[in-house]
Coordinates of C-alpha atoms and ligand atoms in Angstrom, one line a residue:
M1 CA -60.7 -185.2 -98.7
S2 CA -63.9 -183.4 -99.8
E3 CA -67.0 -185.9 -100.7
K4 CA -68.8 -182.9 -102.4
K5 CA -68.1 -180.9 -105.5
A6 CA -69.2 -177.8 -107.1
Q7 CA -68.7 -177.5 -111.0
L8 CA -68.1 -173.8 -112.6
T9 CA -68.7 -173.3 -116.0
I10 CA -67.4 -170.8 -117.7
D11 CA -68.2 -169.3 -121.2
G12 CA -65.0 -169.8 -123.4
K13 CA -63.8 -172.5 -121.0
D14 CA -63.6 -176.1 -122.7
S15 CA -64.8 -178.0 -119.5
P16 CA -66.4 -177.0 -116.2
I17 CA -63.9 -176.4 -113.3
E18 CA -64.5 -178.7 -110.6
L19 CA -64.2 -177.1 -107.0
P20 CA -64.3 -179.0 -103.8
V21 CA -67.3 -178.4 -101.4
Y22 CA -66.6 -178.8 -97.6
S23 CA -68.9 -178.7 -94.8
G24 CA -68.3 -177.4 -91.1
S25 CA -69.9 -178.9 -88.0
T26 CA -72.8 -176.4 -88.7
G27 CA -73.5 -173.4 -90.7
P28 CA -73.2 -173.0 -94.7
D29 CA -70.9 -175.1 -97.0
V30 CA -67.8 -173.5 -98.7
V31 CA -66.6 -174.0 -102.1
D32 CA -62.8 -174.0 -102.1
V33 CA -62.2 -171.6 -104.9
R34 CA -58.2 -171.7 -104.5
S35 CA -57.5 -173.4 -107.6
L36 CA -59.1 -170.8 -109.7
V37 CA -56.0 -168.4 -109.6
G38 CA -54.6 -171.3 -111.8
E39 CA -57.1 -171.1 -114.3
G40 CA -56.8 -167.2 -114.6
I41 CA -59.7 -166.5 -112.6
F42 CA -60.7 -164.5 -109.3
T43 CA -63.7 -164.7 -107.4
Y44 CA -65.2 -161.2 -106.9
D45 CA -66.8 -160.3 -103.2
P46 CA -66.4 -156.8 -102.1
G47 CA -67.3 -156.6 -98.5
F48 CA -66.6 -160.1 -98.1
V49 CA -70.5 -160.8 -98.0
S50 CA -70.2 -164.7 -98.7
T51 CA -66.6 -165.2 -98.3
A52 CA -65.1 -167.5 -95.6
A53 CA -61.7 -166.3 -94.9
C54 CA -60.5 -169.2 -92.6
D55 CA -61.6 -172.1 -90.6
S56 CA -62.3 -171.3 -86.7
D57 CA -63.6 -173.4 -83.9
I58 CA -64.4 -170.5 -81.7
T59 CA -67.7 -168.6 -82.5
Y60 CA -70.8 -169.4 -84.5
I61 CA -73.2 -167.1 -85.6
D62 CA -76.9 -168.0 -87.4
G63 CA -77.8 -164.5 -88.5
G64 CA -81.2 -166.0 -89.8
A65 CA -82.1 -167.5 -86.2
G66 CA -80.2 -164.9 -84.2
V67 CA -77.9 -167.4 -82.7
L68 CA -74.7 -166.7 -81.2
L69 CA -72.6 -169.5 -79.7
H70 CA -68.9 -169.2 -78.1
R71 CA -67.4 -172.8 -78.3
G72 CA -71.0 -174.0 -78.8
Y73 CA -72.4 -172.2 -75.6
P74 CA -75.3 -169.9 -76.4
I75 CA -74.4 -166.2 -75.4
E76 CA -77.7 -165.9 -73.2
Q77 CA -76.6 -169.0 -71.2
L78 CA -73.0 -167.4 -70.8
A79 CA -74.7 -164.0 -69.9
A80 CA -76.8 -165.6 -67.6
N81 CA -74.4 -168.2 -65.9
S82 CA -70.9 -167.2 -66.8
D83 CA -68.6 -163.9 -66.2
F84 CA -66.2 -162.2 -68.5
L85 CA -62.9 -163.8 -67.5
E86 CA -64.6 -167.3 -67.6
T87 CA -65.8 -166.3 -71.1
C88 CA -62.2 -165.2 -71.8
F89 CA -61.0 -168.7 -70.9
L90 CA -63.4 -170.5 -72.8
L91 CA -62.7 -168.6 -76.0
L92 CA -58.7 -168.8 -75.7
N93 CA -59.1 -172.6 -74.5
G94 CA -62.1 -174.0 -76.1
E95 CA -63.8 -175.4 -72.9
L96 CA -64.7 -173.8 -69.7
P97 CA -62.4 -173.7 -66.8
S98 CA -62.6 -176.1 -63.8
A99 CA -62.7 -174.3 -60.6
E100 CA -59.4 -174.5 -59.8
D101 CA -58.4 -173.1 -63.5
K102 CA -60.6 -170.5 -63.2
T103 CA -59.1 -169.2 -60.0
A104 CA -55.7 -169.5 -61.6
F105 CA -56.8 -167.6 -64.7
E106 CA -58.3 -164.7 -62.5
N107 CA -55.1 -164.8 -60.7
Q108 CA -53.0 -164.8 -64.0
I109 CA -55.2 -161.7 -65.1
R110 CA -54.5 -160.0 -61.6
Q111 CA -50.8 -160.0 -62.1
H112 CA -50.7 -158.3 -65.3
T113 CA -53.2 -155.3 -64.7
M114 CA -50.7 -152.7 -64.3
V115 CA -48.9 -151.1 -67.1
D116 CA -45.5 -149.9 -67.1
E117 CA -45.1 -146.5 -65.7
Q118 CA -43.3 -145.2 -68.8
I119 CA -47.2 -145.3 -70.2
H120 CA -48.0 -142.6 -68.0
Q121 CA -45.6 -140.5 -70.1
F122 CA -47.5 -141.4 -73.1
F123 CA -50.9 -139.9 -72.0
R124 CA -49.0 -136.6 -71.0
G125 CA -48.3 -136.3 -74.5
F126 CA -52.0 -136.3 -75.5
P127 CA -54.2 -133.2 -75.5
R128 CA -57.0 -133.4 -72.7
N129 CA -59.5 -133.7 -75.3
A130 CA -58.0 -136.4 -77.5
H131 CA -60.6 -138.9 -78.5
P132 CA -60.2 -141.9 -76.1
M133 CA -60.0 -144.3 -79.2
A134 CA -56.9 -142.5 -80.5
M135 CA -55.2 -142.8 -77.1
L136 CA -56.0 -146.4 -76.7
C137 CA -54.8 -147.2 -80.1
G138 CA -51.5 -145.5 -79.7
V139 CA -50.6 -147.1 -76.2
V140 CA -51.8 -150.5 -77.2
G141 CA -49.5 -150.4 -80.3
A142 CA -46.7 -149.0 -78.0
L143 CA -47.0 -152.0 -75.8
S144 CA -44.6 -154.1 -77.9
A145 CA -42.0 -151.6 -77.0
F146 CA -42.2 -153.3 -73.6
Y147 CA -42.4 -156.9 -73.9
H148 CA -39.7 -158.0 -75.9
D149 CA -39.5 -161.0 -73.7
T150 CA -42.6 -162.7 -75.4
L151 CA -42.7 -161.8 -79.1
D152 CA -42.0 -165.3 -80.5
N153 CA -45.3 -166.1 -82.3
D154 CA -44.6 -169.4 -82.7
N155 CA -43.9 -170.2 -79.2
P156 CA -47.4 -171.1 -77.7
Q157 CA -46.3 -169.9 -74.1
H158 CA -45.6 -166.4 -75.5
R159 CA -48.9 -166.1 -77.3
M160 CA -50.7 -167.1 -73.9
T161 CA -48.8 -164.6 -72.1
A162 CA -49.5 -161.7 -74.7
A163 CA -53.2 -163.0 -74.6
V164 CA -53.2 -162.5 -70.7
R165 CA -51.2 -159.4 -70.8
V166 CA -53.7 -157.6 -73.3
I167 CA -56.8 -159.0 -71.6
A168 CA -55.7 -157.8 -68.2
K169 CA -54.3 -154.1 -69.2
M170 CA -57.0 -153.1 -71.4
P171 CA -59.5 -152.1 -68.6
T172 CA -56.4 -150.2 -66.8
L173 CA -55.5 -148.4 -70.1
A174 CA -59.2 -147.7 -70.8
A175 CA -59.7 -146.0 -67.7
M176 CA -56.4 -144.1 -68.0
C177 CA -58.0 -142.7 -71.2
F178 CA -60.8 -141.3 -69.2
K179 CA -58.7 -140.0 -66.3
H180 CA -56.4 -138.2 -68.5
G181 CA -59.5 -136.5 -70.3
V182 CA -60.9 -135.3 -66.9
G183 CA -57.5 -134.3 -65.5
Q184 CA -57.7 -136.7 -62.4
P185 CA -54.7 -138.8 -61.2
F186 CA -54.7 -142.3 -62.9
M187 CA -55.9 -144.9 -60.4
Y188 CA -53.9 -148.3 -59.8
P189 CA -55.9 -151.6 -60.3
Q190 CA -56.9 -153.4 -56.7
N191 CA -55.9 -156.9 -56.6
D192 CA -58.9 -157.7 -54.1
M193 CA -61.3 -156.8 -56.8
G194 CA -63.1 -158.4 -59.7
F195 CA -62.3 -157.6 -63.3
A196 CA -65.6 -155.3 -64.0
E197 CA -65.4 -153.7 -60.4
N198 CA -61.7 -152.9 -60.7
F199 CA -62.4 -151.0 -64.0
L200 CA -65.2 -149.1 -62.5
H201 CA -62.8 -148.2 -59.5
M202 CA -60.3 -147.2 -61.8
M203 CA -62.8 -145.1 -63.8
F204 CA -64.6 -143.2 -60.7
G205 CA -62.4 -143.8 -57.7
T206 CA -60.0 -141.3 -56.7
P207 CA -57.1 -141.2 -54.2
C208 CA -59.2 -138.9 -52.0
D209 CA -62.1 -141.7 -51.5
P210 CA -62.4 -145.2 -50.3
P211 CA -63.2 -147.6 -53.3
R212 CA -67.1 -148.1 -53.5
V213 CA -68.4 -149.8 -56.4
S214 CA -72.0 -151.1 -56.7
P215 CA -72.4 -154.8 -57.3
T216 CA -75.2 -154.2 -59.7
L217 CA -73.1 -151.9 -61.8
S218 CA -70.3 -154.1 -61.4
K219 CA -72.2 -157.4 -62.5
A220 CA -73.9 -155.0 -65.5
M221 CA -70.5 -153.9 -66.4
D222 CA -69.1 -157.4 -66.5
T223 CA -71.9 -158.8 -68.6
I224 CA -71.3 -155.8 -71.0
F225 CA -67.9 -156.9 -71.5
L226 CA -69.0 -160.8 -71.8
L227 CA -71.4 -159.6 -74.6
H228 CA -68.9 -158.0 -76.8
A229 CA -66.2 -160.6 -76.1
D230 CA -66.2 -162.2 -79.5
H231 CA -68.3 -162.0 -82.9
E232 CA -66.8 -164.4 -85.5
Q233 CA -65.0 -162.7 -88.6
N234 CA -66.3 -159.2 -88.2
A235 CA -64.5 -156.5 -89.5
S236 CA -62.0 -155.7 -86.5
T237 CA -61.1 -159.6 -86.0
S238 CA -60.7 -160.0 -89.7
T239 CA -58.0 -156.9 -89.4
V240 CA -56.4 -158.4 -86.4
R241 CA -56.0 -161.7 -88.5
L242 CA -54.9 -160.2 -91.7
A243 CA -52.3 -158.1 -89.6
G244 CA -51.2 -161.1 -87.4
S245 CA -50.7 -163.2 -91.0
T246 CA -47.9 -160.9 -91.4
G247 CA -45.9 -162.1 -88.7
T248 CA -46.2 -158.9 -86.5
N249 CA -46.3 -158.7 -82.9
P250 CA -49.8 -159.3 -81.1
Y251 CA -49.7 -155.9 -79.6
A252 CA -49.5 -154.3 -83.3
C253 CA -52.2 -156.7 -84.2
I254 CA -54.8 -155.5 -81.4
A255 CA -53.7 -151.9 -82.0
S256 CA -55.0 -152.6 -85.7
G257 CA -58.3 -154.4 -84.4
I258 CA -59.0 -151.1 -82.1
A259 CA -58.5 -148.7 -85.3
A260 CA -61.0 -150.8 -87.6
L261 CA -63.6 -150.9 -84.6
W262 CA -63.6 -147.0 -84.1
G263 CA -65.5 -146.6 -87.3
P264 CA -69.4 -145.5 -86.8
A265 CA -70.4 -148.6 -89.1
H266 CA -68.8 -151.0 -86.5
G267 CA -68.0 -150.5 -82.9
G268 CA -68.1 -146.6 -83.2
A269 CA -72.0 -147.4 -83.5
N270 CA -72.5 -147.5 -79.6
E271 CA -71.3 -143.7 -79.4
A272 CA -73.2 -142.8 -82.7
V273 CA -76.6 -144.5 -81.1
L274 CA -76.3 -141.8 -78.2
E275 CA -75.6 -138.9 -80.4
M276 CA -78.7 -140.0 -82.5
L277 CA -80.9 -140.1 -79.5
Y278 CA -79.7 -136.7 -78.5
E279 CA -80.4 -135.4 -81.8
I280 CA -83.8 -136.8 -82.1
G281 CA -84.2 -135.1 -78.5
D282 CA -88.1 -135.7 -78.2
E283 CA -90.3 -138.5 -79.1
S284 CA -92.2 -136.4 -81.4
N285 CA -89.3 -136.0 -83.8
I286 CA -88.6 -139.7 -84.3
E287 CA -91.0 -140.1 -87.5
D288 CA -88.7 -137.5 -89.3
F289 CA -85.6 -139.5 -88.3
I290 CA -87.2 -142.7 -89.8
L291 CA -88.1 -140.9 -93.0
R292 CA -84.4 -139.8 -92.9
A293 CA -82.9 -143.3 -92.5
K294 CA -85.0 -144.4 -95.4
D295 CA -84.1 -141.7 -97.7
K296 CA -81.4 -142.7 -100.1
D297 CA -80.4 -139.5 -100.9
D298 CA -79.8 -138.8 -97.1
P299 CA -76.4 -140.4 -95.8
F300 CA -78.2 -140.7 -92.1
R301 CA -78.6 -144.5 -91.0
L302 CA -80.6 -145.5 -87.9
M303 CA -77.5 -146.2 -85.7
G304 CA -77.8 -149.3 -83.6
F305 CA -80.2 -151.0 -86.3
G306 CA -79.1 -153.6 -88.9
H307 CA -76.1 -155.9 -89.2
R308 CA -74.3 -157.7 -92.0
V309 CA -75.1 -161.4 -90.5
Y310 CA -78.1 -160.8 -88.3
K311 CA -81.4 -160.8 -90.0
N312 CA -83.1 -161.5 -86.9
Y313 CA -82.6 -159.8 -83.2
D314 CA -78.9 -159.8 -82.3
P315 CA -79.2 -162.0 -79.2
R316 CA -76.9 -159.8 -77.5
A317 CA -79.4 -156.7 -77.7
T318 CA -82.1 -158.6 -76.2
V319 CA -79.8 -159.3 -73.2
I320 CA -78.6 -155.9 -73.0
R321 CA -82.2 -154.5 -73.2
G322 CA -83.0 -156.3 -70.0
I323 CA -79.8 -155.2 -68.3
C324 CA -81.0 -151.6 -69.1
D325 CA -84.2 -152.2 -66.8
E326 CA -82.0 -153.5 -64.0
V327 CA -79.4 -150.5 -64.3
L328 CA -81.9 -147.7 -64.8
D329 CA -84.2 -149.0 -62.0
E330 CA -81.3 -149.0 -59.6
L331 CA -79.9 -145.5 -60.5
G332 CA -83.5 -144.3 -60.2
S333 CA -83.4 -143.2 -63.9
D334 CA -86.2 -145.8 -65.5
N335 CA -87.7 -142.7 -66.7
D336 CA -84.6 -141.8 -68.6
P337 CA -85.9 -139.8 -71.8
L338 CA -83.3 -141.2 -73.9
F339 CA -84.4 -144.6 -72.8
R340 CA -87.9 -143.8 -73.5
I341 CA -86.8 -142.4 -77.0
A342 CA -85.0 -145.7 -77.9
R343 CA -87.7 -147.8 -77.0
K344 CA -90.2 -146.0 -78.9
L345 CA -87.9 -145.7 -81.8
E346 CA -87.4 -149.4 -81.5
K347 CA -91.2 -150.0 -81.5
I348 CA -91.7 -147.6 -84.5
A349 CA -88.9 -149.1 -86.7
L350 CA -89.9 -152.8 -86.0
E351 CA -93.3 -152.0 -87.4
D352 CA -92.3 -150.1 -90.4
E353 CA -92.1 -152.2 -93.8
Y354 CA -88.7 -150.5 -94.7
F355 CA -87.1 -152.1 -91.7
I356 CA -89.1 -155.3 -91.7
E357 CA -88.4 -155.9 -95.5
R358 CA -84.5 -155.3 -95.0
K359 CA -84.5 -157.6 -91.8
L360 CA -83.2 -154.4 -89.7
F361 CA -83.1 -155.2 -86.2
P362 CA -81.6 -153.5 -83.0
N363 CA -78.1 -154.8 -82.7
V364 CA -75.6 -155.0 -79.7
D365 CA -74.9 -151.3 -79.9
F366 CA -78.5 -150.0 -79.8
Y367 CA -79.1 -150.3 -75.9
S368 CA -75.3 -150.7 -74.7
G369 CA -74.8 -146.9 -74.8
I370 CA -77.8 -146.1 -72.7
I371 CA -76.4 -148.6 -70.0
L372 CA -72.9 -147.1 -69.9
K373 CA -74.3 -143.3 -70.0
A374 CA -76.4 -144.3 -67.0
I375 CA -73.2 -146.0 -65.2
G376 CA -71.6 -142.4 -65.9
I377 CA -69.3 -143.3 -68.6
P378 CA -69.0 -140.5 -71.2
T379 CA -70.1 -141.1 -74.9
S380 CA -66.6 -140.7 -76.4
L381 CA -65.5 -143.8 -74.1
F382 CA -68.2 -146.2 -75.4
T383 CA -66.0 -147.8 -78.1
V384 CA -63.2 -148.1 -75.7
I385 CA -65.7 -150.3 -73.7
F386 CA -66.4 -152.2 -76.6
A387 CA -62.5 -152.7 -77.4
T388 CA -62.1 -153.7 -73.9
G389 CA -64.7 -156.4 -74.3
R390 CA -63.6 -157.6 -77.6
T391 CA -59.8 -158.1 -76.8
P392 CA -60.3 -161.7 -75.8
G393 CA -62.0 -162.2 -79.2
W394 CA -59.5 -160.7 -81.1
I395 CA -56.4 -162.2 -79.3
A396 CA -58.3 -165.9 -79.6
H397 CA -58.6 -165.5 -83.2
W398 CA -54.8 -164.3 -83.6
N399 CA -53.8 -167.4 -81.3
E400 CA -55.9 -169.7 -83.3
M401 CA -54.7 -168.6 -86.5
L402 CA -51.0 -168.9 -85.4
S403 CA -51.8 -172.5 -83.8
N404 CA -52.5 -173.7 -87.2
P405 CA -50.7 -173.6 -90.8
Y406 CA -51.6 -170.2 -92.2
R407 CA -50.7 -167.8 -95.2
I408 CA -50.2 -164.1 -95.3
G409 CA -53.5 -162.7 -96.3
R410 CA -53.3 -161.0 -99.8
P411 CA -56.8 -160.4 -101.6
R412 CA -56.9 -159.6 -105.6
Q413 CA -59.0 -157.1 -107.3
L414 CA -60.9 -156.6 -110.5
Y415 CA -58.7 -154.0 -112.1
K416 CA -60.9 -151.4 -114.0
G417 CA -57.9 -148.6 -114.4
H418 CA -55.8 -147.9 -117.4
T419 CA -54.2 -150.5 -119.6
K420 CA -50.6 -150.1 -120.2
R421 CA -49.8 -146.6 -122.0
D422 CA -46.5 -145.0 -122.5
Y423 CA -45.3 -141.6 -120.9
P424 CA -45.7 -139.0 -123.4
A425 CA -42.7 -138.3 -125.3
Ligands
SDX1 C1 -71.3 -154.0 -85.1 O1 -70.0 -157.6 -88.2 C2 -70.2 -157.6 -86.9 O2 -70.2 -159.0 -86.1 C3 -70.2 -156.4 -86.0 C4 -70.6 -156.3 -84.5 C5 -69.6 -157.1 -83.7 O3 -69.9 -157.4 -82.7 O4 -68.4 -157.1 -84.2 O5 -71.7 -157.0 -84.5 C6 -70.8 -155.2 -84.1 O6 -70.6 -153.6 -85.8 C7 -72.9 -153.9 -85.1 C8 -73.2 -153.0 -86.1 C9 -73.2 -151.5 -85.8 N1 -73.2 -150.5 -86.6 C10 -74.5 -149.8 -86.7 O7 -75.3 -149.7 -85.9 C11 -74.4 -148.7 -87.7 C12 -76.0 -148.7 -88.5 N2 -76.0 -150.0 -89.4 C13 -75.6 -150.0 -91.0 O8 -74.5 -149.1 -91.0 C14 -75.5 -151.2 -91.4 O9 -76.7 -152.1 -91.0 C15 -74.5 -152.2 -91.3 C16 -73.1 -151.5 -91.4 C17 -74.5 -152.5 -89.6 C18 -74.5 -153.5 -92.1 O10 -74.2 -153.0 -93.3 P1 -74.6 -154.2 -94.5 O11 -74.3 -155.6 -94.0 O12 -73.4 -153.7 -95.6 O13 -76.1 -153.7 -95.1 P2 -76.3 -152.7 -96.1 O14 -75.6 -151.5 -96.1 O15 -76.2 -153.5 -97.3 O16 -77.9 -152.5 -96.0 C19 -78.8 -153.3 -96.6 C20 -80.1 -152.2 -96.9 C21 -79.5 -151.0 -97.8 O17 -80.7 -150.5 -98.1 P3 -81.1 -151.1 -99.9 O18 -79.9 -150.6 -100.7 O19 -81.4 -152.6 -99.7 O20 -82.4 -150.1 -100.2 O21 -80.6 -151.7 -95.7 C22 -80.4 -150.7 -95.4 C23 -79.3 -150.1 -96.6 O22 -79.5 -148.8 -96.8 N3 -79.5 -150.3 -94.0 C24 -80.3 -149.4 -93.1 C25 -79.5 -149.5 -92.1 N4 -78.8 -150.7 -92.2 C26 -79.0 -150.9 -93.5 N5 -81.1 -148.3 -93.5 C27 -81.3 -147.4 -92.7 N6 -80.6 -147.6 -91.1 C28 -79.7 -148.6 -90.9 N7 -79.3 -148.7 -89.8

C-alpha cells in the first residue's frame, strides 16, 4: 500500500482528489492516476514526456547524470567486461550467467541461427533496391508463420524459445537483407564462430572465399550490438509492449518494434547522421548547418544530437566514440574526413549556447554510423544493425510484461473535434 499521497484540487470539484504516490528502487516517484477516469478526468501527456507506462526491473536511465544501467550494471562496465550474448542473458534473466549458463546460452543461440529455407523465397520477391528495414520488417513478421509450436504466450518456455529464436535469427536475416541488395548468395551461419564474427562473415563472406573476419572488427561489432541492447521505454520498445498487450505473437511484436525504430527521430538517426555528414561535406560548411539546426523555420535537425531523456552525454556515445578511434586506426582511416567533420561538429555544437541551453549532446547514433561505414556496412543497413542489437531489449520487455499481470494498452484523448451534429436532411 502506498505511503505517500498526492492531492489534486480541480476547480468545480467539492474536494481534492487523493492519489497514491509510489517510489521505485531509484528514479522519480510516480503518481497513480488510474482513479481519475472515475472522476471523469483524463491526464494529458502527448509524447509521454512525464508518463510511466509500466513497472520494469530491466533498464534504468538517469538522463541528467548520463547513467544507463542494465539490471543494475553500468553500460560502461558491460561494454568493457561483458559481451553481447552475456548481456542478452542478463536482460532476459535478470542476473549475469555463470560460466556454464553462458556456454549453454551461447549453444542455444547457435542452434537457432538458421532460418527456414522458405524465407529465402520471401527475399526473392523484394526489389534489389528495397530498403533493408522494409525487408527486415516483412520477414520478421512472417516468422510467426513458421513457429506454430511456441505461440502460447502464457507458457514461459514458449516465451523463452521465441526470445532465443529472434535473437539468434536477427543477424542472419540482417545479412540476408544486405546480400539480397548486392545480388550475392546468402551465407549460412557458422557454428564455430561468435555472434558478431558470424554476422560479419554472413555479411562479407562469399562461398568462394575462406572465412576471415578481423578480431578487432568482430569485437567492435559485438560492442555496438551490446550498446544498443536496451534503453528503457523508448518509442520502439513501447510499441512492442503495446502490441504485446493485445496478446499477439512475439514475432509480430518485434516486427512492430522494427517499424517504429525505422523513423529518423529514433533508430533511423544513425543513417541520417551519415547522410548529414555527407551533406556537410567539408568542415567549412559546419557553421551553416548549425545555423540551420537553430532556425525554427528550417525542419533540419542536427542528427545524432539531443535525446528525450539524456540531458547530459549519452554514455553509449562516449563508449562508441572510443571504439571509433580503434576501428579507424585498425583500418588506417583515422584520417577519415567524415570522422573529422563529426569531431569538429561535436566541438562546435557543444560550445554553442543554443545546444548548451537545450542540453543537446551527441547520442548513441552520432558516432555509430562512422564505425559501421568504416567496417563496410552500407548506410541503408545501419538501422538494421540497431534493430539486431535492440532485439534482446524488445523481447525482454515483452517477456517481462507477460510474466506479470497486465492489461491491454488503450490510451484516451483530449477531443477537440465537432460535438454531435445531425446529417443534413
Ligand atoms: C534514439 O528514447 C530513446 O531511448 C531513443 C534511443 C534508444 O536507444 O532507443 O536512445 C535511440 O532514438 C536516439 C535519438 C536519435 N534521434 C536523433 O538523433 C534525431 C535528432 N534529435 C531530435 O530529433 C530530438 O532531439 C529527439 C527526437 C531525439 C528528442 O526530441 P524531444 O525530446 O521531443 O526534444 P524536442 O523536440 O522537444 O527538443 C527540445 C528543443 C527544441 O527546441 P525549442 O522548441 O525548445 O526551441 O531542442 C531542439 C528542439 O527544436 N532540438 C534540436 C535537436 N533536438 C532537439 N535542435 C536541433 N537539432 C536537434 N537534434
